Coordinates of C-alpha atoms in Angstrom, one line a residue:
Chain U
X35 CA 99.4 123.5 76.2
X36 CA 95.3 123.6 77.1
X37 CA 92.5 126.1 76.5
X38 CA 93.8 127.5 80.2
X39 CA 97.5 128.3 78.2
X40 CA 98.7 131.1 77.0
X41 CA 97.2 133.2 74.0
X42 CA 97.4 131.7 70.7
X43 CA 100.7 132.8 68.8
X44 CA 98.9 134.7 65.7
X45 CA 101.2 132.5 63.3
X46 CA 98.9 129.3 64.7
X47 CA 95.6 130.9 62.9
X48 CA 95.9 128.5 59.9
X49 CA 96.2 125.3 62.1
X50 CA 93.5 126.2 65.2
X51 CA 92.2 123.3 64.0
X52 CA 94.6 120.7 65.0
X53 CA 94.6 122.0 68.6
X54 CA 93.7 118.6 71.1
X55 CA 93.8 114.9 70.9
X56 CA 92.3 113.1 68.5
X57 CA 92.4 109.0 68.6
X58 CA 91.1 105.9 66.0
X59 CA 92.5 103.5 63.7
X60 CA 95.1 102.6 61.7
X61 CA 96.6 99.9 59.1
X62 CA 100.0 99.9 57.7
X63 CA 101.9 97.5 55.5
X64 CA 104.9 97.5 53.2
X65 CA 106.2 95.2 50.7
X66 CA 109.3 93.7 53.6
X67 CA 106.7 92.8 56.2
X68 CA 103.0 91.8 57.3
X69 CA 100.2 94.0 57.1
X70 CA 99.1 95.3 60.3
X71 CA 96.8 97.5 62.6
X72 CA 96.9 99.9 64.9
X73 CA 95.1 102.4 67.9
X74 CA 96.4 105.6 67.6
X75 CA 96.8 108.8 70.2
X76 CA 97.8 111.7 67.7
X77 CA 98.1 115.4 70.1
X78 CA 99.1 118.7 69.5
X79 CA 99.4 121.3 72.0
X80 CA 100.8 125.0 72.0
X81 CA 102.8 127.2 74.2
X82 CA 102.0 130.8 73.5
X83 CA 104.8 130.4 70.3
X84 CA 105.0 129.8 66.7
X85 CA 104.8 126.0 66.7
X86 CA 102.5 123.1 67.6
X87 CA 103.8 120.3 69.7
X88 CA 103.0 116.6 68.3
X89 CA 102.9 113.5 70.3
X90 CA 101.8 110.1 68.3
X91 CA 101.7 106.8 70.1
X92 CA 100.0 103.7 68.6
X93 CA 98.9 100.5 70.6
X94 CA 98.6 97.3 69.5
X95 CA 94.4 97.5 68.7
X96 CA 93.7 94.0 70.5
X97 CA 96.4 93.8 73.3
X98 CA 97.0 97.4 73.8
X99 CA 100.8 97.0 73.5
X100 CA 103.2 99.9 72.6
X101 CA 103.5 100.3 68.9
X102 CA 105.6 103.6 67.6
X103 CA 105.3 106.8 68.9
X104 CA 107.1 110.4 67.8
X105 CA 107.0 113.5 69.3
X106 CA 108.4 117.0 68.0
X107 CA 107.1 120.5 66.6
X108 CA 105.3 121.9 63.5
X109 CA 106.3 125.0 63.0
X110 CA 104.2 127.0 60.9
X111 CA 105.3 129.7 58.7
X112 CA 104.2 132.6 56.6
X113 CA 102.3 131.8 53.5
X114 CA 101.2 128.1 54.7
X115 CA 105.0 126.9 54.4
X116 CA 105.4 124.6 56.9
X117 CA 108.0 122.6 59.1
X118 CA 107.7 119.2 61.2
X119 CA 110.7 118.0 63.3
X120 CA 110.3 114.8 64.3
X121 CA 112.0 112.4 66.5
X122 CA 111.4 108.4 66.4
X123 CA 112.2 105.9 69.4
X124 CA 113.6 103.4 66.7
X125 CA 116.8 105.9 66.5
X126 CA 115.8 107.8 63.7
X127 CA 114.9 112.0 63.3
X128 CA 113.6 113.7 60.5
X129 CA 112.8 116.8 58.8
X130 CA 109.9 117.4 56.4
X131 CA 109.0 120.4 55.1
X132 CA 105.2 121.4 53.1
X133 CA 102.4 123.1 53.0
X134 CA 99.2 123.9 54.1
X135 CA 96.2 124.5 52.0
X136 CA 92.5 124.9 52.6
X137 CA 90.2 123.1 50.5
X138 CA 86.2 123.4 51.1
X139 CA 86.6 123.7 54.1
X140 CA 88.8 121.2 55.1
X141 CA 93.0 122.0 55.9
X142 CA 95.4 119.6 54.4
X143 CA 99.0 119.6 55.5
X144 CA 101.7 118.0 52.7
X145 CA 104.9 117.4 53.3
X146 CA 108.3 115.7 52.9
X147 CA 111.4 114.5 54.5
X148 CA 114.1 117.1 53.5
X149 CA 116.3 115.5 56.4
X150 CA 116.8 112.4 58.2
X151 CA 119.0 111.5 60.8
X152 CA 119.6 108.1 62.1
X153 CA 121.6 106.2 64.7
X154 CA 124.0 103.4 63.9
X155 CA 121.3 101.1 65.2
X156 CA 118.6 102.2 63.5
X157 CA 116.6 101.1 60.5
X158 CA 117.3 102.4 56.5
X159 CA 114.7 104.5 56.3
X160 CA 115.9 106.8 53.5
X161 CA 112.7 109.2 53.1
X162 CA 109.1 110.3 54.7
X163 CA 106.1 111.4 53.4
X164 CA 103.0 112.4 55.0
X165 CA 100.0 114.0 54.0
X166 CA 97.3 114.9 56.8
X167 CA 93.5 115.8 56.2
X168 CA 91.5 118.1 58.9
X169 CA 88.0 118.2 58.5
X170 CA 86.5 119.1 61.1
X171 CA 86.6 117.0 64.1
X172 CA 88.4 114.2 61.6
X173 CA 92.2 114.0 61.3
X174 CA 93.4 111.8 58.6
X175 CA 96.6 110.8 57.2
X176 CA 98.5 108.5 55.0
X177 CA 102.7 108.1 55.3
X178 CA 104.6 106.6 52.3
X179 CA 108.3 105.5 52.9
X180 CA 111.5 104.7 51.1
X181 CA 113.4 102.0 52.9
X182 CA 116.4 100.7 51.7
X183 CA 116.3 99.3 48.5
X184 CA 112.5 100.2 48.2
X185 CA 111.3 103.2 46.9
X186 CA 108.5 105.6 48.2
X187 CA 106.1 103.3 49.1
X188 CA 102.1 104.2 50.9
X189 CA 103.1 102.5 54.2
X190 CA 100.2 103.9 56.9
X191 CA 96.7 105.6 56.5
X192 CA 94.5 106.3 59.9
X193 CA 91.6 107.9 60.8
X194 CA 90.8 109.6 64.0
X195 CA 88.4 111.5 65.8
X196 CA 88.6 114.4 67.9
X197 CA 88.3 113.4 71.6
X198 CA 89.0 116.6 73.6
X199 CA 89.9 120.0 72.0
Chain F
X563 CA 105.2 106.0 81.3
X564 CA 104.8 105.7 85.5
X565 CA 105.3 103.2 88.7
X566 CA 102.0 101.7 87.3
X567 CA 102.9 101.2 83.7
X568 CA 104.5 98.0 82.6
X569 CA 107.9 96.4 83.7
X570 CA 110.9 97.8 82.8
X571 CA 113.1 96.4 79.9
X572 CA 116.0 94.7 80.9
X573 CA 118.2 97.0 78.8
X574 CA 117.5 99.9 81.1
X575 CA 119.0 98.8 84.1
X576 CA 121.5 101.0 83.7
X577 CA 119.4 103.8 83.7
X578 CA 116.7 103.4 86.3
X579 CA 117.7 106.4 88.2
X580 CA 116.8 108.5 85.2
X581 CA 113.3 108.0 85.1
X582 CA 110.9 110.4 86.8
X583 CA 111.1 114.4 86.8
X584 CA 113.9 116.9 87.5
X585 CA 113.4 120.5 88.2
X586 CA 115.7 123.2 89.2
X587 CA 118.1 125.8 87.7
X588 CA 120.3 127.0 84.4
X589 CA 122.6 129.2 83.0
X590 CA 123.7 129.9 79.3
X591 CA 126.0 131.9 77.6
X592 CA 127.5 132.1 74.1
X593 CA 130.0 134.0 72.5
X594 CA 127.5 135.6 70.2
X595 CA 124.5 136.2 72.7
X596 CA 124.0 137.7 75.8
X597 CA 124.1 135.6 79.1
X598 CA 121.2 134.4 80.7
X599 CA 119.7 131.9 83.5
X600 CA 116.8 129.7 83.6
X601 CA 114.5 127.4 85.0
X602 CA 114.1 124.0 83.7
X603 CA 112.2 120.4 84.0
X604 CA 112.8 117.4 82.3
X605 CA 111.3 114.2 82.7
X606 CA 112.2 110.9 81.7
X607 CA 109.3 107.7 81.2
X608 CA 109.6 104.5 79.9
X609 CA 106.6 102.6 77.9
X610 CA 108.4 98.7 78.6
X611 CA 110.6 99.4 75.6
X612 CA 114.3 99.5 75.4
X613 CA 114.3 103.5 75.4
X614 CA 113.7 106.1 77.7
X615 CA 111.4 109.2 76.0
X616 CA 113.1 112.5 77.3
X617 CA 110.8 115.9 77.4
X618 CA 112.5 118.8 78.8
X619 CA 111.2 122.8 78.8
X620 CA 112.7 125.9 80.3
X621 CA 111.3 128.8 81.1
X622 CA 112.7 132.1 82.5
X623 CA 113.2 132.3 86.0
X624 CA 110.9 135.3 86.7
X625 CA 108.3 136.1 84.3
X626 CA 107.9 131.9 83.9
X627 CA 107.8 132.4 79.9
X628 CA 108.4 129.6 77.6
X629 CA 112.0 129.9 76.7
X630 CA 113.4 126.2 75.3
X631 CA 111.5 122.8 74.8
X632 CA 113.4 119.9 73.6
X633 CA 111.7 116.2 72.9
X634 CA 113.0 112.9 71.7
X635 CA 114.1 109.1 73.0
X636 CA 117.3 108.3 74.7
X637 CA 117.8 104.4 73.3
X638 CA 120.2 102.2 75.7
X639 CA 122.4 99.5 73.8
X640 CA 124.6 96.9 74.6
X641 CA 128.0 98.0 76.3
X642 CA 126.9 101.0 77.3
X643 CA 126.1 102.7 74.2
X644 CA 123.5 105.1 74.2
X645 CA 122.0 106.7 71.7
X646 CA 119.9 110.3 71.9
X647 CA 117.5 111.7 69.1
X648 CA 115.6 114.7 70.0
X649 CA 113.3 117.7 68.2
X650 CA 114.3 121.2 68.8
X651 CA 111.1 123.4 68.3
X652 CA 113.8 125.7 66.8
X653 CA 113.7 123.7 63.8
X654 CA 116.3 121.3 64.6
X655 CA 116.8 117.5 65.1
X656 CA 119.8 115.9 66.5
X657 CA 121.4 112.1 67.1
X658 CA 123.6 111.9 69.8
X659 CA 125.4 108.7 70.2
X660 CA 127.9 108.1 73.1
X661 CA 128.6 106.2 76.1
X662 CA 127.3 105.3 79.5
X663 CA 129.4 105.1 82.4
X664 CA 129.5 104.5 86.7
X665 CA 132.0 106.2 88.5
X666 CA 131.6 106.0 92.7
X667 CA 127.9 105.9 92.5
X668 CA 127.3 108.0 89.9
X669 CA 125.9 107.7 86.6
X670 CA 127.5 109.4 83.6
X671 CA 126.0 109.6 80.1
X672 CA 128.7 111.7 77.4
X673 CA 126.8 112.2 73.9
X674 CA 128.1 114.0 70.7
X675 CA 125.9 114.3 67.9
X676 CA 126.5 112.6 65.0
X677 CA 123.6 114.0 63.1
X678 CA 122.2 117.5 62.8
X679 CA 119.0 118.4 60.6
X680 CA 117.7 122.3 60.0
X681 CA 114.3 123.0 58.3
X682 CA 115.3 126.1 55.8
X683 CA 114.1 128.9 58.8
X684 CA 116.4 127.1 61.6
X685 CA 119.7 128.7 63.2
X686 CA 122.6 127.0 61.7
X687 CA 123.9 124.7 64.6
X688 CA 127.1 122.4 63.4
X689 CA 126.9 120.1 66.6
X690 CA 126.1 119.6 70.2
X691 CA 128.1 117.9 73.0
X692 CA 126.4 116.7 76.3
X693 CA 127.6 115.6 79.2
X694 CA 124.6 114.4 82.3
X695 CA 125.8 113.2 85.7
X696 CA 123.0 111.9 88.1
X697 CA 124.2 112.0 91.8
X698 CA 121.7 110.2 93.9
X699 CA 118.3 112.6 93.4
X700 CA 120.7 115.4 91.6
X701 CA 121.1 116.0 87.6
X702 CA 123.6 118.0 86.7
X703 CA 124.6 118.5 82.7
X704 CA 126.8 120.5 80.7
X705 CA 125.8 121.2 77.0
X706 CA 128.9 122.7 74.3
X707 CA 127.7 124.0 70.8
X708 CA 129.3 124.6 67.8
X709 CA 127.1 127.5 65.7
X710 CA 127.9 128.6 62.0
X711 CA 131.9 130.1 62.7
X712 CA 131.5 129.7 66.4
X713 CA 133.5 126.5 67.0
X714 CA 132.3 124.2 69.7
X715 CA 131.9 125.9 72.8
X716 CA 130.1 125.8 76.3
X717 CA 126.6 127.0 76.5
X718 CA 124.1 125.6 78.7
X719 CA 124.9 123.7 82.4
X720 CA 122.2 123.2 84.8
X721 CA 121.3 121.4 88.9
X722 CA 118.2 119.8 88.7
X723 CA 116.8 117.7 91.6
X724 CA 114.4 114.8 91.2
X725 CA 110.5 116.4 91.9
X726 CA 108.9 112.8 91.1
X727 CA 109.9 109.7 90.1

């Protein structure tokens, strides 16, 4: 999981990139409930395999409170297709599946819920989107989300900055 | 996520004895695969939310090679209900949902899932069973699978003894 880990799985080329812990900002709203903001702790790691590991946790930016958090993989396949299995504290697991593209230099990563599990306490999400920017040391994204009897809405967008890689 | 992070919610009471790290020994088998042991740590923190987030990895017992990882958030509800949702780096995410029991000192947590997701490259698992006992510093668990015509049978059990916590 560090530069002292095993060799880089040759399937990982495409996403070298996205190897560390990045941190910054975020704001999220939706049309159910108040805009807010966010610190964010975005991490992935490898293990000598096919996949990254992801870890997200977000504070509250003022009282450093927990906000959300996920953790699973992104596996990457041949071709750019990719896969990112997710699991969410608020009872809820997902599957999106994408793409990764390189653009002038930059690596952007699509994709979309194709799956998503959730607990009988759980919220109604019914669908994910994401869409992540690398460029360079700078990880973006932006999330929309279908809940309930909304429809794919842009819910987050966050900026961070690499802080160890 | 430690002895120095914040209180504990209320709502995991029950499962106190849980948090920290577990290390020791596995065995699988499977109609369809050959037998084989392993060595495994799992580790259980808590962020002052009702859930515990669950890491676990195995590796094999001589070479030390990354075999499994699983990640995800066991959620604790009223009554005993429980609730599991975990990442496979396989491709796969699960929700569990089950019940929490004590029996002469011991805590016992059952889980079936209720939910299985596969991205389009991921073995084609039909559902998991699991069954963790915590004895004092000991966790023990059993794990039954049910894979594409192979109905639900045994596969995984494990001894793992508290390292930290």
């Amino acid at each position: 999981m560090s530069a002292d880990g095993p060799p880089l799985h040759e399937a990982l080329a495409p996403v070298t990139g996205l190897l560390g812990t990045f941190t910054g900002d975020g704001a999220g709203d939706y049309p159910t409930i108040d805009a807010f903001t966010y610190r964010e702790t975005v991490t992935f790691g490898h293990v000598g395999k096919p996949f990254l590991a992801y870890t997200q946790r977000t504070v509250h930016p003022v009282t450093g409170a927990p906000m959300h958090a996920e953790t699973g993989y992104l596996r990457v396949q041949p071709g750019g297709r990719t896969e990112l299995v997710l699991a969410h504290p608020t009872g809820i697991v997902e599957v999106e599946e994408g793409s990764l593209t390189e653009e002038a230099g930059t690596t952007i990563l699509t994709l979309v819920s194709t799956s998503l599990g959730r607990t009988a306490t759980a919220k109604d999400v019914r669908s994910l989107r994401r869409r992540f920017v690398l460029d360079g040391d700078t990880l973006s994204y932006d999330l929309w989300m279908a809940h309930a009897d909304t429809p794919e809405t842009h819910h987050l967008a966050a900026v961070l900055h690499r802080t160890t890689g």
